[in-house]
Amino acid sequence: MSAPGRPVLLVVAHGSRDPRHAATVHALVRRVRALRPDVRVETGFLDFNVPSVPGVLESLETEGVRDVVALPLLLTRAFHAKADIPAVLAAAPPRLRIRQAEVLGPSPLLLSALERRLFEAGLTPADKSSTGVVLASAGSSDPEAIAVIAEIAREWRHTGWCAVRPAFASASLPRTEDAVRQLRELGCARVAVAPYVLAPGFLPDRIARGAAGADVLADVLGPAPEVARVLLERYDAARVPVALALAVGA
């Protein structure tokens, strides 16, 4: 139960036919709840899984909830964040006051989560200067989203890695296997693939197949503690105007 005056946090996930996707989303939400037990956190899916986002919103309205922060469980502002989710929220019960939070990326915390996964996969901080990293994203037809991934790769390179190259599992190039080959040709002693994705599924599996020629393949970001902290940062940033409005109304 949220503290009085604190909006419910609704995590909006895409959904997948792959059961690993929903299981990972729920694990992340459990970590968020553990970090902030004073915040009520619900989960809704856009497709494939239940509960659906409209179903959760209707249930909250029936309970008498009035303020909701809807947080897209997305790493970039692509089609789902710009079109799908706003359309679903616009059709919510009119008595709900809903604010859409920003997507998770980019964030320094997500870079920390990527490095956590690489170190868990066997690398050490001492390996950074001799290791090339493929920042492997799901991909998008949205040029803004692609530009953000490229900028993250540039920024991450400056933290000590031999090189960092972006790659995409769909819609854009290069593919993971091409980026692995580029880093080999560049002369990096080892090559690691860091999936910049939140949960397992079809595209992360494609990334894994493309990483066959790499030395290290990290796990997806999943319920990394840094990811949970980003969720709460986005929630707090979105709820501040709600809190101010309630204070003024009082």
mmCIF file of N, CA and C in Angstrom, residues 118-233:
data_model
loop_
_atom_site.group_PDB
_atom_site.id
_atom_site.type_symbol
_atom_site.label_atom_id
_atom_site.label_comp_id
_atom_site.label_asym_id
_atom_site.label_seq_id
_atom_site.Cartn_x
_atom_site.Cartn_y
_atom_site.Cartn_z
ATOM 1 N N LEU A 118 28.759 -7.981 -17.003
ATOM 2 C CA LEU A 118 30.014 -8.420 -17.622
ATOM 3 C C LEU A 118 30.947 -9.038 -16.586
ATOM 4 N N PHE A 119 31.032 -8.437 -15.412
ATOM 5 C CA PHE A 119 31.898 -8.979 -14.366
ATOM 6 C C PHE A 119 31.337 -10.314 -13.851
ATOM 7 N N GLU A 120 30.027 -10.412 -13.764
ATOM 8 C CA GLU A 120 29.419 -11.686 -13.370
ATOM 9 C C GLU A 120 29.720 -12.781 -14.396
ATOM 10 N N ALA A 121 29.907 -12.376 -15.663
ATOM 11 C CA ALA A 121 30.182 -13.341 -16.730
ATOM 12 C C ALA A 121 31.655 -13.729 -16.796
ATOM 13 N N GLY A 122 32.498 -13.126 -15.950
ATOM 14 C CA GLY A 122 33.890 -13.561 -15.882
ATOM 15 C C GLY A 122 34.943 -12.493 -16.075
ATOM 16 N N LEU A 123 34.584 -11.330 -16.563
ATOM 17 C CA LEU A 123 35.565 -10.257 -16.704
ATOM 18 C C LEU A 123 35.868 -9.647 -15.336
ATOM 19 N N THR A 124 37.002 -8.924 -15.270
ATOM 20 C CA THR A 124 37.358 -8.176 -14.073
ATOM 21 C C THR A 124 37.659 -6.745 -14.494
ATOM 22 N N PRO A 125 37.647 -5.799 -13.558
ATOM 23 C CA PRO A 125 38.007 -4.416 -13.916
ATOM 24 C C PRO A 125 39.363 -4.317 -14.600
ATOM 25 N N ALA A 126 40.285 -5.211 -14.260
ATOM 26 C CA ALA A 126 41.619 -5.171 -14.883
ATOM 27 C C ALA A 126 41.568 -5.543 -16.366
ATOM 28 N N ASP A 127 40.488 -6.180 -16.809
ATOM 29 C CA ASP A 127 40.359 -6.590 -18.213
ATOM 30 C C ASP A 127 39.870 -5.466 -19.119
ATOM 31 N N LYS A 128 39.391 -4.375 -18.550
ATOM 32 C CA LYS A 128 38.688 -3.384 -19.351
ATOM 33 C C LYS A 128 39.531 -2.833 -20.500
ATOM 34 N N SER A 129 40.785 -2.482 -20.232
ATOM 35 C CA SER A 129 41.588 -1.802 -21.258
ATOM 36 C C SER A 129 41.925 -2.702 -22.439
ATOM 37 N N SER A 130 41.800 -4.008 -22.266
ATOM 38 C CA SER A 130 42.115 -4.927 -23.366
ATOM 39 C C SER A 130 40.877 -5.604 -23.948
ATOM 40 N N THR A 131 39.705 -5.182 -23.495
ATOM 41 C CA THR A 131 38.455 -5.831 -23.924
ATOM 42 C C THR A 131 37.589 -4.873 -24.733
ATOM 43 N N GLY A 132 37.175 -5.339 -25.895
ATOM 44 C CA GLY A 132 36.189 -4.607 -26.680
ATOM 45 C C GLY A 132 34.799 -5.098 -26.352
ATOM 46 N N VAL A 133 33.853 -4.185 -26.262
ATOM 47 C CA VAL A 133 32.499 -4.542 -25.844
ATOM 48 C C VAL A 133 31.502 -4.211 -26.953
ATOM 49 N N VAL A 134 30.624 -5.150 -27.230
ATOM 50 C CA VAL A 134 29.484 -4.911 -28.119
ATOM 51 C C VAL A 134 28.287 -4.558 -27.248
ATOM 52 N N LEU A 135 27.781 -3.344 -27.413
ATOM 53 C CA LEU A 135 26.567 -2.919 -26.719
ATOM 54 C C LEU A 135 25.397 -3.344 -27.601
ATOM 55 N N ALA A 136 24.804 -4.480 -27.272
ATOM 56 C CA ALA A 136 23.830 -5.122 -28.161
ATOM 57 C C ALA A 136 22.409 -4.786 -27.738
ATOM 58 N N SER A 137 21.748 -3.983 -28.548
ATOM 59 C CA SER A 137 20.382 -3.543 -28.278
ATOM 60 C C SER A 137 19.397 -4.324 -29.143
ATOM 61 N N ALA A 138 18.125 -4.279 -28.744
ATOM 62 C CA ALA A 138 17.093 -4.957 -29.535
ATOM 63 C C ALA A 138 16.960 -4.337 -30.918
ATOM 64 N N GLY A 139 17.156 -3.009 -31.020
ATOM 65 C CA GLY A 139 17.020 -2.327 -32.293
ATOM 66 C C GLY A 139 15.691 -1.620 -32.422
ATOM 67 N N SER A 140 15.645 -0.642 -33.317
ATOM 68 C CA SER A 140 14.432 0.155 -33.516
ATOM 69 C C SER A 140 14.494 0.834 -34.867
ATOM 70 N N SER A 141 13.319 1.129 -35.404
ATOM 71 C CA SER A 141 13.253 1.924 -36.638
ATOM 72 C C SER A 141 13.219 3.413 -36.319
ATOM 73 N N ASP A 142 13.219 3.756 -35.039
ATOM 74 C CA ASP A 142 13.170 5.155 -34.615
ATOM 75 C C ASP A 142 14.588 5.712 -34.559
ATOM 76 N N PRO A 143 14.908 6.734 -35.381
ATOM 77 C CA PRO A 143 16.278 7.255 -35.408
ATOM 78 C C PRO A 143 16.727 7.823 -34.065
ATOM 79 N N GLU A 144 15.787 8.373 -33.284
ATOM 80 C CA GLU A 144 16.150 8.906 -31.972
ATOM 81 C C GLU A 144 16.674 7.789 -31.071
ATOM 82 N N ALA A 145 15.997 6.649 -31.075
ATOM 83 C CA ALA A 145 16.417 5.528 -30.242
ATOM 84 C C ALA A 145 17.782 5.006 -30.675
ATOM 85 N N ILE A 146 18.019 4.921 -31.977
ATOM 86 C CA ILE A 146 19.308 4.441 -32.486
ATOM 87 C C ILE A 146 20.421 5.409 -32.100
ATOM 88 N N ALA A 147 20.149 6.701 -32.180
ATOM 89 C CA ALA A 147 21.152 7.701 -31.826
ATOM 90 C C ALA A 147 21.507 7.617 -30.351
ATOM 91 N N VAL A 148 20.526 7.342 -29.521
ATOM 92 C CA VAL A 148 20.789 7.221 -28.083
ATOM 93 C C VAL A 148 21.718 6.040 -27.811
ATOM 94 N N ILE A 149 21.483 4.908 -28.459
ATOM 95 C CA ILE A 149 22.345 3.734 -28.256
ATOM 96 C C ILE A 149 23.779 4.057 -28.689
ATOM 97 N N ALA A 150 23.923 4.721 -29.820
ATOM 98 C CA ALA A 150 25.258 5.082 -30.297
ATOM 99 C C ALA A 150 25.964 6.024 -29.313
ATOM 100 N N GLU A 151 25.226 6.953 -28.734
ATOM 101 C CA GLU A 151 25.813 7.883 -27.770
ATOM 102 C C GLU A 151 26.206 7.157 -26.487
ATOM 103 N N ILE A 152 25.393 6.206 -26.043
ATOM 104 C CA ILE A 152 25.743 5.425 -24.857
ATOM 105 C C ILE A 152 27.044 4.668 -25.098
ATOM 106 N N ALA A 153 27.195 4.086 -26.285
ATOM 107 C CA ALA A 153 28.432 3.367 -26.616
ATOM 108 C C ALA A 153 29.632 4.302 -26.560
ATOM 109 N N ARG A 154 29.479 5.512 -27.086
ATOM 110 C CA ARG A 154 30.592 6.472 -27.054
ATOM 111 C C ARG A 154 30.955 6.837 -25.618
ATOM 112 N N GLU A 155 29.940 7.088 -24.806
ATOM 113 C CA GLU A 155 30.207 7.456 -23.416
ATOM 114 C C GLU A 155 30.857 6.311 -22.649
ATOM 115 N N TRP A 156 30.382 5.092 -22.891
ATOM 116 C CA TRP A 156 30.900 3.936 -22.164
ATOM 117 C C TRP A 156 32.359 3.680 -22.526
ATOM 118 N N ARG A 157 32.721 3.939 -23.769
ATOM 119 C CA ARG A 157 34.114 3.760 -24.202
ATOM 120 C C ARG A 157 35.058 4.592 -23.337
ATOM 121 N N HIS A 158 34.603 5.755 -22.888
ATOM 122 C CA HIS A 158 35.476 6.649 -22.119
ATOM 123 C C HIS A 158 35.686 6.199 -20.678
ATOM 124 N N THR A 159 35.061 5.107 -20.273
ATOM 125 C CA THR A 159 35.244 4.611 -18.908
ATOM 126 C C THR A 159 36.358 3.577 -18.821
ATOM 127 N N GLY A 160 37.085 3.351 -19.928
ATOM 128 C CA GLY A 160 38.268 2.500 -19.844
ATOM 129 C C GLY A 160 38.290 1.262 -20.708
ATOM 130 N N TRP A 161 37.212 0.975 -21.421
ATOM 131 C CA TRP A 161 37.206 -0.191 -22.299
ATOM 132 C C TRP A 161 38.078 0.053 -23.520
ATOM 133 N N CYS A 162 38.598 -1.029 -24.098
ATOM 134 C CA CYS A 162 39.412 -0.923 -25.313
ATOM 135 C C CYS A 162 38.611 -0.241 -26.425
ATOM 136 N N ALA A 163 37.373 -0.659 -26.583
ATOM 137 C CA ALA A 163 36.463 -0.059 -27.563
ATOM 138 C C ALA A 163 35.057 -0.537 -27.228
ATOM 139 N N VAL A 164 34.067 0.233 -27.654
ATOM 140 C CA VAL A 164 32.668 -0.159 -27.493
ATOM 141 C C VAL A 164 31.963 0.107 -28.817
ATOM 142 N N ARG A 165 31.265 -0.891 -29.315
ATOM 143 C CA ARG A 165 30.533 -0.752 -30.566
ATOM 144 C C ARG A 165 29.056 -1.079 -30.335
ATOM 145 N N PRO A 166 28.146 -0.254 -30.849
ATOM 146 C CA PRO A 166 26.725 -0.613 -30.764
ATOM 147 C C PRO A 166 26.371 -1.670 -31.800
ATOM 148 N N ALA A 167 25.356 -2.475 -31.484
ATOM 149 C CA ALA A 167 24.839 -3.459 -32.438
ATOM 150 C C ALA A 167 23.351 -3.620 -32.164
ATOM 151 N N PHE A 168 22.636 -4.169 -33.134
ATOM 152 C CA PHE A 168 21.180 -4.230 -33.048
ATOM 153 C C PHE A 168 20.678 -5.587 -33.538
ATOM 154 N N ALA A 169 19.692 -6.109 -32.823
ATOM 155 C CA ALA A 169 19.140 -7.416 -33.187
ATOM 156 C C ALA A 169 18.087 -7.315 -34.279
ATOM 157 N N SER A 170 17.560 -6.115 -34.526
ATOM 158 C CA SER A 170 16.528 -5.945 -35.556
ATOM 159 C C SER A 170 16.513 -4.500 -36.014
ATOM 160 N N ALA A 171 15.964 -4.281 -37.182
ATOM 161 C CA ALA A 171 15.626 -2.948 -37.718
ATOM 162 C C ALA A 171 16.819 -2.088 -38.093
ATOM 163 N N SER A 172 17.961 -2.290 -37.467
ATOM 164 C CA SER A 172 19.129 -1.448 -37.722
ATOM 165 C C SER A 172 20.376 -2.316 -37.819
ATOM 166 N N LEU A 173 21.431 -1.713 -38.333
ATOM 167 C CA LEU A 173 22.728 -2.382 -38.448
ATOM 168 C C LEU A 173 23.764 -1.575 -37.672
ATOM 169 N N PRO A 174 24.862 -2.226 -37.231
ATOM 170 C CA PRO A 174 25.283 -3.600 -37.522
ATOM 171 C C PRO A 174 24.631 -4.619 -36.598
ATOM 172 N N ARG A 175 24.694 -5.871 -37.005
ATOM 173 C CA ARG A 175 24.270 -6.965 -36.160
ATOM 174 C C ARG A 175 25.384 -7.289 -35.144
ATOM 175 N N THR A 176 25.025 -8.049 -34.133
ATOM 176 C CA THR A 176 25.987 -8.385 -33.080
ATOM 177 C C THR A 176 27.230 -9.055 -33.643
ATOM 178 N N GLU A 177 27.039 -10.030 -34.530
ATOM 179 C CA GLU A 177 28.190 -10.755 -35.073
ATOM 180 C C GLU A 177 29.123 -9.850 -35.873
ATOM 181 N N ASP A 178 28.548 -8.835 -36.543
ATOM 182 C CA ASP A 178 29.375 -7.892 -37.299
ATOM 183 C C ASP A 178 30.206 -7.028 -36.356
ATOM 184 N N ALA A 179 29.594 -6.582 -35.258
ATOM 185 C CA ALA A 179 30.325 -5.761 -34.288
ATOM 186 C C ALA A 179 31.423 -6.574 -33.607
ATOM 187 N N VAL A 180 31.148 -7.863 -33.340
ATOM 188 C CA VAL A 180 32.196 -8.728 -32.775
ATOM 189 C C VAL A 180 33.379 -8.802 -33.723
ATOM 190 N N ARG A 181 33.103 -8.986 -34.992
ATOM 191 C CA ARG A 181 34.175 -9.069 -35.983
ATOM 192 C C ARG A 181 34.957 -7.757 -36.077
ATOM 193 N N GLN A 182 34.259 -6.627 -36.029
ATOM 194 C CA GLN A 182 34.939 -5.321 -36.073
ATOM 195 C C GLN A 182 35.917 -5.156 -34.910
ATOM 196 N N LEU A 183 35.502 -5.600 -33.733
ATOM 197 C CA LEU A 183 36.376 -5.462 -32.568
ATOM 198 C C LEU A 183 37.576 -6.398 -32.671
ATOM 199 N N ARG A 184 37.387 -7.571 -33.243
ATOM 200 C CA ARG A 184 38.514 -8.464 -33.492
ATOM 201 C C ARG A 184 39.514 -7.789 -34.433
ATOM 202 N N GLU A 185 38.982 -7.209 -35.499
ATOM 203 C CA GLU A 185 39.851 -6.556 -36.484
ATOM 204 C C GLU A 185 40.558 -5.351 -35.892
ATOM 205 N N LEU A 186 39.935 -4.726 -34.910
ATOM 206 C CA LEU A 186 40.534 -3.568 -34.248
ATOM 207 C C LEU A 186 41.719 -3.973 -33.383
ATOM 208 N N GLY A 187 41.781 -5.238 -33.014
ATOM 209 C CA GLY A 187 42.917 -5.721 -32.234
ATOM 210 C C GLY A 187 42.658 -5.886 -30.752
ATOM 211 N N CYS A 188 41.408 -5.825 -30.325
ATOM 212 C CA CYS A 188 41.101 -6.032 -28.911
ATOM 213 C C CYS A 188 41.473 -7.471 -28.520
ATOM 214 N N ALA A 189 42.095 -7.638 -27.372
ATOM 215 C CA ALA A 189 42.551 -8.960 -26.937
ATOM 216 C C ALA A 189 41.389 -9.909 -26.704
ATOM 217 N N ARG A 190 40.281 -9.372 -26.240
ATOM 218 C CA ARG A 190 39.081 -10.179 -26.049
ATOM 219 C C ARG A 190 37.865 -9.334 -26.410
ATOM 220 N N VAL A 191 36.776 -10.015 -26.713
ATOM 221 C CA VAL A 191 35.542 -9.339 -27.095
ATOM 222 C C VAL A 191 34.414 -9.857 -26.209
ATOM 223 N N ALA A 192 33.649 -8.910 -25.670
ATOM 224 C CA ALA A 192 32.512 -9.251 -24.817
ATOM 225 C C ALA A 192 31.247 -8.641 -25.405
ATOM 226 N N VAL A 193 30.131 -9.338 -25.242
ATOM 227 C CA VAL A 193 28.835 -8.832 -25.688
ATOM 228 C C VAL A 193 27.994 -8.539 -24.459
ATOM 229 N N ALA A 194 27.520 -7.296 -24.374
ATOM 230 C CA ALA A 194 26.686 -6.857 -23.262
ATOM 231 C C ALA A 194 25.290 -6.558 -23.793
ATOM 232 N N PRO A 195 24.323 -7.432 -23.572
ATOM 233 C CA PRO A 195 22.960 -7.168 -24.058
ATOM 234 C C PRO A 195 22.332 -5.992 -23.311
ATOM 235 N N TYR A 196 21.973 -4.965 -24.054
ATOM 236 C CA TYR A 196 21.291 -3.799 -23.475
ATOM 237 C C TYR A 196 19.800 -4.041 -23.617
ATOM 238 N N VAL A 197 19.342 -5.074 -22.940
ATOM 239 C CA VAL A 197 17.933 -5.469 -22.949
ATOM 240 C C VAL A 197 17.542 -5.840 -21.527
ATOM 241 N N LEU A 198 16.258 -5.739 -21.233
ATOM 242 C CA LEU A 198 15.801 -5.937 -19.868
ATOM 243 C C LEU A 198 15.442 -7.380 -19.536
ATOM 244 N N ALA A 199 14.960 -8.120 -20.515
ATOM 245 C CA ALA A 199 14.458 -9.460 -20.212
ATOM 246 C C ALA A 199 14.722 -10.392 -21.384
ATOM 247 N N PRO A 200 14.789 -11.697 -21.117
ATOM 248 C CA PRO A 200 14.991 -12.665 -22.195
ATOM 249 C C PRO A 200 13.811 -12.663 -23.169
ATOM 250 N N GLY A 201 14.070 -13.180 -24.360
ATOM 251 C CA GLY A 201 13.033 -13.270 -25.369
ATOM 252 C C GLY A 201 13.633 -13.511 -26.740
ATOM 253 N N PHE A 202 12.828 -13.304 -27.764
ATOM 254 C CA PHE A 202 13.240 -13.612 -29.133
ATOM 255 C C PHE A 202 14.473 -12.817 -29.562
ATOM 256 N N LEU A 203 14.450 -11.497 -29.372
ATOM 257 C CA LEU A 203 15.579 -10.670 -29.814
ATOM 258 C C LEU A 203 16.825 -10.880 -28.954
ATOM 259 N N PRO A 204 16.705 -10.989 -27.630
ATOM 260 C CA PRO A 204 17.894 -11.334 -26.848
ATOM 261 C C PRO A 204 18.505 -12.678 -27.260
ATOM 262 N N ASP A 205 17.672 -13.645 -27.648
ATOM 263 C CA ASP A 205 18.207 -14.913 -28.131
ATOM 264 C C ASP A 205 18.983 -14.698 -29.436
ATOM 265 N N ARG A 206 18.508 -13.786 -30.266
ATOM 266 C CA ARG A 206 19.235 -13.476 -31.509
ATOM 267 C C ARG A 206 20.580 -12.836 -31.174
ATOM 268 N N ILE A 207 20.589 -11.954 -30.173
ATOM 269 C CA ILE A 207 21.857 -11.362 -29.726
ATOM 270 C C ILE A 207 22.814 -12.454 -29.274
ATOM 271 N N ALA A 208 22.304 -13.418 -28.517
ATOM 272 C CA ALA A 208 23.152 -14.499 -28.014
ATOM 273 C C ALA A 208 23.743 -15.318 -29.163
ATOM 274 N N ARG A 209 22.943 -15.575 -30.183
ATOM 275 C CA ARG A 209 23.474 -16.324 -31.333
ATOM 276 C C ARG A 209 24.555 -15.508 -32.039
ATOM 277 N N GLY A 210 24.356 -14.206 -32.117
ATOM 278 C CA GLY A 210 25.356 -13.352 -32.759
ATOM 279 C C GLY A 210 26.636 -13.228 -31.958
ATOM 280 N N ALA A 211 26.570 -13.584 -30.684
ATOM 281 C CA ALA A 211 27.749 -13.489 -29.818
ATOM 282 C C ALA A 211 28.587 -14.759 -29.846
ATOM 283 N N ALA A 212 28.275 -15.679 -30.749
ATOM 284 C CA ALA A 212 28.989 -16.968 -30.766
ATOM 285 C C ALA A 212 30.497 -16.786 -30.923
ATOM 286 N N GLY A 213 30.920 -15.747 -31.630
ATOM 287 C CA GLY A 213 32.348 -15.525 -31.846
ATOM 288 C C GLY A 213 33.020 -14.687 -30.778
ATOM 289 N N ALA A 214 32.275 -14.287 -29.755
ATOM 290 C CA ALA A 214 32.844 -13.469 -28.679
ATOM 291 C C ALA A 214 33.429 -14.365 -27.588
ATOM 292 N N ASP A 215 34.225 -13.775 -26.720
ATOM 293 C CA ASP A 215 34.807 -14.511 -25.603
ATOM 294 C C ASP A 215 33.870 -14.542 -24.398
ATOM 295 N N VAL A 216 33.049 -13.503 -24.268
ATOM 296 C CA VAL A 216 32.182 -13.362 -23.104
ATOM 297 C C VAL A 216 30.806 -12.884 -23.562
ATOM 298 N N LEU A 217 29.762 -13.509 -23.029
ATOM 299 C CA LEU A 217 28.391 -13.033 -23.247
ATOM 300 C C LEU A 217 27.770 -12.785 -21.886
ATOM 301 N N ALA A 218 27.419 -11.545 -21.620
ATOM 302 C CA ALA A 218 26.777 -11.205 -20.357
ATOM 303 C C ALA A 218 25.299 -11.549 -20.397
ATOM 304 N N ASP A 219 24.707 -11.602 -19.217
ATOM 305 C CA ASP A 219 23.272 -11.840 -19.108
ATOM 306 C C ASP A 219 22.521 -10.536 -19.399
ATOM 307 N N VAL A 220 21.210 -10.649 -19.603
ATOM 308 C CA VAL A 220 20.371 -9.454 -19.762
ATOM 309 C C VAL A 220 20.378 -8.667 -18.455
ATOM 310 N N LEU A 221 19.944 -7.424 -18.497
ATOM 311 C CA LEU A 221 19.965 -6.573 -17.308
ATOM 312 C C LEU A 221 19.046 -7.107 -16.214
ATOM 313 N N GLY A 222 17.853 -7.526 -16.593
ATOM 314 C CA GLY A 222 16.946 -8.175 -15.655
ATOM 315 C C GLY A 222 16.749 -7.404 -14.371
ATOM 316 N N PRO A 223 16.688 -8.127 -13.238
ATOM 317 C CA PRO A 223 16.421 -7.468 -11.957
ATOM 318 C C PRO A 223 17.678 -6.965 -11.258
ATOM 319 N N ALA A 224 18.640 -6.466 -12.024
ATOM 320 C CA ALA A 224 19.839 -5.899 -11.402
ATOM 321 C C ALA A 224 19.430 -4.768 -10.458
ATOM 322 N N PRO A 225 20.098 -4.637 -9.313
ATOM 323 C CA PRO A 225 19.711 -3.588 -8.365
ATOM 324 C C PRO A 225 19.768 -2.192 -8.960
ATOM 325 N N GLU A 226 20.706 -1.966 -9.879
ATOM 326 C CA GLU A 226 20.796 -0.654 -10.505
ATOM 327 C C GLU A 226 19.565 -0.344 -11.346
ATOM 328 N N VAL A 227 19.018 -1.364 -11.996
ATOM 329 C CA VAL A 227 17.810 -1.162 -12.799
ATOM 330 C C VAL A 227 16.643 -0.787 -11.897
ATOM 331 N N ALA A 228 16.521 -1.473 -10.771
ATOM 332 C CA ALA A 228 15.458 -1.139 -9.818
ATOM 333 C C ALA A 228 15.585 0.292 -9.327
ATOM 334 N N ARG A 229 16.810 0.743 -9.098
ATOM 335 C CA ARG A 229 17.024 2.120 -8.640
ATOM 336 C C ARG A 229 16.625 3.126 -9.717
ATOM 337 N N VAL A 230 16.878 2.792 -10.993
ATOM 338 C CA VAL A 230 16.464 3.694 -12.072
ATOM 339 C C VAL A 230 14.941 3.805 -12.107
ATOM 340 N N LEU A 231 14.260 2.688 -11.933
ATOM 341 C CA LEU A 231 12.794 2.726 -11.910
ATOM 342 C C LEU A 231 12.302 3.711 -10.850
ATOM 343 N N LEU A 232 12.896 3.639 -9.679
ATOM 344 C CA LEU A 232 12.454 4.513 -8.596
ATOM 345 C C LEU A 232 12.844 5.968 -8.843
ATOM 346 N N GLU A 233 13.976 6.194 -9.488
ATOM 347 C CA GLU A 233 14.340 7.564 -9.865
ATOM 348 C C GLU A 233 13.306 8.151 -10.814
#
